[in-house]
Coordinates of C-alpha atoms and ligand atoms in Angstrom, one line a residue:
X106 CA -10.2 3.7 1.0
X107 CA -7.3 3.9 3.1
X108 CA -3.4 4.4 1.8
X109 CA -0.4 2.4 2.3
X110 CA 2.6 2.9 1.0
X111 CA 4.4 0.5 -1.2
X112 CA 8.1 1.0 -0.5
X113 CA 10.9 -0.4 1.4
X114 CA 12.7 3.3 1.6
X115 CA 13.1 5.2 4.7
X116 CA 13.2 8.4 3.5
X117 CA 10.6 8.1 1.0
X118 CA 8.1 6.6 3.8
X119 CA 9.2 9.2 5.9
X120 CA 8.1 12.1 3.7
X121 CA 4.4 10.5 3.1
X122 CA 4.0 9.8 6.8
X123 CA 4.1 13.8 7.4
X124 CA 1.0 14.3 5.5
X125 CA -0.8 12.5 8.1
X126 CA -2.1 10.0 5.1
X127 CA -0.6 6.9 5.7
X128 CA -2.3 3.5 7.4
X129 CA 0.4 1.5 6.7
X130 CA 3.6 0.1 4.2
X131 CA 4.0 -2.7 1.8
X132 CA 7.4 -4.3 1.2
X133 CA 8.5 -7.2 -1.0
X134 CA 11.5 -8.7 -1.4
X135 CA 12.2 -6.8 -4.6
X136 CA 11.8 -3.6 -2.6
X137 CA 13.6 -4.7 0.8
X138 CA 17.0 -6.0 -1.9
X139 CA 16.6 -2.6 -3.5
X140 CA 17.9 -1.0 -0.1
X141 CA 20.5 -2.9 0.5
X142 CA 20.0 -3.4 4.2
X143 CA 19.4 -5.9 6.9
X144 CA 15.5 -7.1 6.6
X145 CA 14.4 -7.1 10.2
X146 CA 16.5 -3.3 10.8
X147 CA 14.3 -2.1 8.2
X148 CA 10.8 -3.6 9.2
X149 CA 11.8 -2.3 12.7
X150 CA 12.5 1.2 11.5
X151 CA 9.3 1.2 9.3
X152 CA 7.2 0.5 11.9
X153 CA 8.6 3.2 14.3
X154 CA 7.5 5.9 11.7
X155 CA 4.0 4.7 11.0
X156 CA 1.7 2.9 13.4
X157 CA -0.1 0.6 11.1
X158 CA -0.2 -2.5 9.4
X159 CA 3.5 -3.1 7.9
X160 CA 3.6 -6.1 5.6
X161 CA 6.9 -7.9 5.1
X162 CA 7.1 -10.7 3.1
X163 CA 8.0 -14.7 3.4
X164 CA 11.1 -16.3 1.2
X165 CA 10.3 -19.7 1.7
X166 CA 7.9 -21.2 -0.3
X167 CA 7.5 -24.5 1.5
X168 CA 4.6 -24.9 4.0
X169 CA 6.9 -25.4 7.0
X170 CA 9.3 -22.9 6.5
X171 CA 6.5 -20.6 5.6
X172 CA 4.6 -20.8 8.7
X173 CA 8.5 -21.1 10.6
X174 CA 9.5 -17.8 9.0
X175 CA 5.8 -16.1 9.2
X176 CA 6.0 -16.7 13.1
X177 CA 9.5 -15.5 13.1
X178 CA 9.1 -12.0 11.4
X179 CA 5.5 -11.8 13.6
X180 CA 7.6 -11.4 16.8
X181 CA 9.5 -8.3 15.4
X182 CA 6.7 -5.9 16.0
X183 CA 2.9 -5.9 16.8
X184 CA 1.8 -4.1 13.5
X185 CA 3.6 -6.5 11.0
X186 CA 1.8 -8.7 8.8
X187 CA 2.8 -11.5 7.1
X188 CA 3.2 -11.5 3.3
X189 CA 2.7 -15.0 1.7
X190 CA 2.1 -16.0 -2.1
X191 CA -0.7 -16.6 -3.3
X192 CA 0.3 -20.5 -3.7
X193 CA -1.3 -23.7 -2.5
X194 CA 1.9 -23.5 0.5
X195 CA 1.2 -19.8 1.0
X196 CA -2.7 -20.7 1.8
X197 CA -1.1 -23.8 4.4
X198 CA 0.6 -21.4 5.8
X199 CA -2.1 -18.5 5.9
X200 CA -4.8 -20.6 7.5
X201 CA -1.7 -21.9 10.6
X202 CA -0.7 -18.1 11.1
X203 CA -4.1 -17.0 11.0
X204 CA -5.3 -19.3 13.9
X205 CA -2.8 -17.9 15.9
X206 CA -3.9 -14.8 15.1
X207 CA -1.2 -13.2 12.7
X208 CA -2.2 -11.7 10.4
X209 CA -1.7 -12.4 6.9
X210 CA -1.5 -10.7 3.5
X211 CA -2.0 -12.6 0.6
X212 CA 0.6 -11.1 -2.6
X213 CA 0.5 -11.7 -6.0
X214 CA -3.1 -12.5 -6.2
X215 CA -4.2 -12.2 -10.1
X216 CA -8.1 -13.8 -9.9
X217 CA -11.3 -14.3 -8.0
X218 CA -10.7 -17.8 -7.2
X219 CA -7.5 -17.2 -5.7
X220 CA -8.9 -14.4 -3.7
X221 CA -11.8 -16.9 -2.5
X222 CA -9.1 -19.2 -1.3
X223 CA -7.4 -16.9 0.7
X224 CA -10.1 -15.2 2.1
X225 CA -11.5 -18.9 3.0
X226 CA -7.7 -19.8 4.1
X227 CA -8.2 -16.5 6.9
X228 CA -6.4 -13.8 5.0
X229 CA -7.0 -10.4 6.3
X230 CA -5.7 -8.8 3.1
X231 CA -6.0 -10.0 0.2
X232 CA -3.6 -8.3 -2.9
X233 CA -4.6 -8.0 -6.4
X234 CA -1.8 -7.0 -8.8
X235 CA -3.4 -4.3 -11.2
X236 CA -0.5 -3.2 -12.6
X237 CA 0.7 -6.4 -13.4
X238 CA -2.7 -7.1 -15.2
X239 CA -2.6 -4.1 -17.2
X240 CA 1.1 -5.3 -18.7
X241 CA -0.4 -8.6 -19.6
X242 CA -3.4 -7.1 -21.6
X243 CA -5.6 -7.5 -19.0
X244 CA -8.3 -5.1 -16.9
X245 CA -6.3 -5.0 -13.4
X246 CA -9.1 -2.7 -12.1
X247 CA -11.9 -5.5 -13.4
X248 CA -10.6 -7.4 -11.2
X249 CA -11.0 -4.7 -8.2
X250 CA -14.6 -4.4 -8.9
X251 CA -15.1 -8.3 -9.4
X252 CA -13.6 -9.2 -6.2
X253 CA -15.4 -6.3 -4.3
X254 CA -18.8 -7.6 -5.9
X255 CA -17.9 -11.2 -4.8
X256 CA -17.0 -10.2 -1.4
X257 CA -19.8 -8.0 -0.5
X258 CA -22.4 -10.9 -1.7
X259 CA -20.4 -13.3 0.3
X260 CA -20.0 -11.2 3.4
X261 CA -16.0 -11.5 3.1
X262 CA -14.4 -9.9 5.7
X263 CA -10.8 -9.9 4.3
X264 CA -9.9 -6.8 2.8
X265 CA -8.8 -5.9 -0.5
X266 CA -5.7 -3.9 -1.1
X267 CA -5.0 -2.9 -4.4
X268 CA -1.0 -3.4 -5.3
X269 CA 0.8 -3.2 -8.2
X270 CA -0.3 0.9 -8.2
X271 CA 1.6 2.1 -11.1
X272 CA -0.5 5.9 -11.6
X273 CA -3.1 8.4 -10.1
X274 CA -5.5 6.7 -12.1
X275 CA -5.3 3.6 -10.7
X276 CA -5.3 5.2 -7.4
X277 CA -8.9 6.6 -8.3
X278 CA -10.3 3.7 -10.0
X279 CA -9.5 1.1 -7.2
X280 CA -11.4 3.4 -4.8
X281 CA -13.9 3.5 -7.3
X282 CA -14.3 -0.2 -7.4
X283 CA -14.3 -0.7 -4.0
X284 CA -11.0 -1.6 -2.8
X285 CA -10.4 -1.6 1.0
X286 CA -7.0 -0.3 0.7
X287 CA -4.4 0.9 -2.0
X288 CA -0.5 0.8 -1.7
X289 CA 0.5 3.3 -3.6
X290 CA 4.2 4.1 -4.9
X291 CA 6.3 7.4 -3.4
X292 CA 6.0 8.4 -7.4
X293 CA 2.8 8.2 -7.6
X294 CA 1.5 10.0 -4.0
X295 CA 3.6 13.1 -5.3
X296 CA 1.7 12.6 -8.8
X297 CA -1.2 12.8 -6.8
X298 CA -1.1 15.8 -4.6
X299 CA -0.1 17.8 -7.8
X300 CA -2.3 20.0 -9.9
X301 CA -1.2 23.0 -12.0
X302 CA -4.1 24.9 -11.0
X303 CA -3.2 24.6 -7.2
X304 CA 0.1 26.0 -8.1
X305 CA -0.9 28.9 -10.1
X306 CA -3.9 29.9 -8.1
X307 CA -1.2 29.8 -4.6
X308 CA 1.0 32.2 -6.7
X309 CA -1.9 34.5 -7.5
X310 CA -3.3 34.7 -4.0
X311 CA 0.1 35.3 -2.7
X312 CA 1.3 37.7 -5.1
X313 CA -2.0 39.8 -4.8
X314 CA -1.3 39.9 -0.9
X315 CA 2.4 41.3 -1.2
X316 CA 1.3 44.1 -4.1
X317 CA -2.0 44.8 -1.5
X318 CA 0.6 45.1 1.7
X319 CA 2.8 47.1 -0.2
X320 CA 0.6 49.3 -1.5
X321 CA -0.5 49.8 2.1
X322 CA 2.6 50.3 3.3
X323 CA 3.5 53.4 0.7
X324 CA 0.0 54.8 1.7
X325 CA 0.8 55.1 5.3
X326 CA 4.4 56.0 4.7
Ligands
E4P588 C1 2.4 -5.2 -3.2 O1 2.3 -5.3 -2.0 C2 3.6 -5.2 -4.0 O2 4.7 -4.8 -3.2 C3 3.6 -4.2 -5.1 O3 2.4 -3.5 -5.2 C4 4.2 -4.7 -6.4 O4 4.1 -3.8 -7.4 P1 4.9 -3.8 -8.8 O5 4.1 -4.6 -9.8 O6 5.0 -2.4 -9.2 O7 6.2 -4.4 -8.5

């Protein structure tokens, strides 16, 4: 499973691109009005930090202006993907962008059957919302393993990317079901590199190498 980042923040993608972890970004609008800057200035300087697929999201939600503003946003950079709804529009528009090859991310997908659809519409990424299930009472990561049973019978070639990450346990379980990708929250990558016993067991090592030297050192003295 590869990692993409789900954040519109420079900094914070910044900081996750130096691990050397990173295969791409997820934006939204929500995330993009959170920063309070120009669209295309911040899908530009995402993609000159990490060379992989950006998605950046439609606002229209009419066929036409869909596919107008998904060709539009395709010119910006060679790595951004288009970020449609998963909508009866959004899937117009995914199968026009699609056969001129751009390639599309389908957002706020919450079943199989929509998945189908935009897998059938030419959707290289398909997004299921686990967080978003979990709130409603519902198994997010089911849905992970449902559309990663469907798929491999069917021979789907779109990829699922799990969205809507809200801890490290999602993180685990998505790869566990089978998801292609994850975009994972800033929060949630430094939840994930963390474990006491790392931290202790660095302090041991290090601290049993200085009393070691020191002791050295006053032998040889
Ligand atoms: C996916 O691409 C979305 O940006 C994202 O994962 C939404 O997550 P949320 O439910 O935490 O807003």
């Amino acid at each position: 499973m590869r990692f993409f980042i789900d954040t519109a923040n420079i900094e914070e993608i910044k900081e996750i691109a130096k691990w050397g972890v990173l295969s791409g970004v997820t934006t939204n609008p929500s995330l993009i009005a959170k920063e309070g800057k120009d669209f295309k200035k911040v899908v530009g300087e995402i993609c000159e930090i990490v060379d992989g697929d950006i998605s950046a999201e439609v606002i229209c939600t009419d066929p036409e202006g869909m596919i107008k503003e998904g060709k539009e946003i395709a010119k910006w950079h060679k790595n951004v993907v288009i970020k449609l709804p998963t909508i009866p529009s959004g899937l117009e528009a995914c199968k026009a962008l699609s056969k001129e090859n751009i390639k599309v991310n389908m957002t706020l997908c919450f079943s199989v059957n929509q998945a189908l659809l935009c897998a059938s519409a030419g959707a290289k990424y398909v997004s299921p919302f686990v967080g978003r299930l979990d709130d409603i009472n519902q198994d997010g990561i089911m849905l992970i393993k449902d559309l990663a049973t469907v798929f491999k019978v069917q021979n789907i070639k779109t990829e699922i990317l799990s969205a809507s990450i809200r801890n490290p346990l999602h993180v685990i379980e998505s790869a566990r079901a089978g998801a292609d990708v994850a975009t994972i929250p800033y929060k949630v990558f430094k939840q994930m590199i963390q474990h006491p016993l790392t931290d202790k067991g660095l302090e041991k090592f290090l601290n049993d190498w200085n009393e070691a030297m020191l002791k050295k050192t006053a032998v040889t003295a």
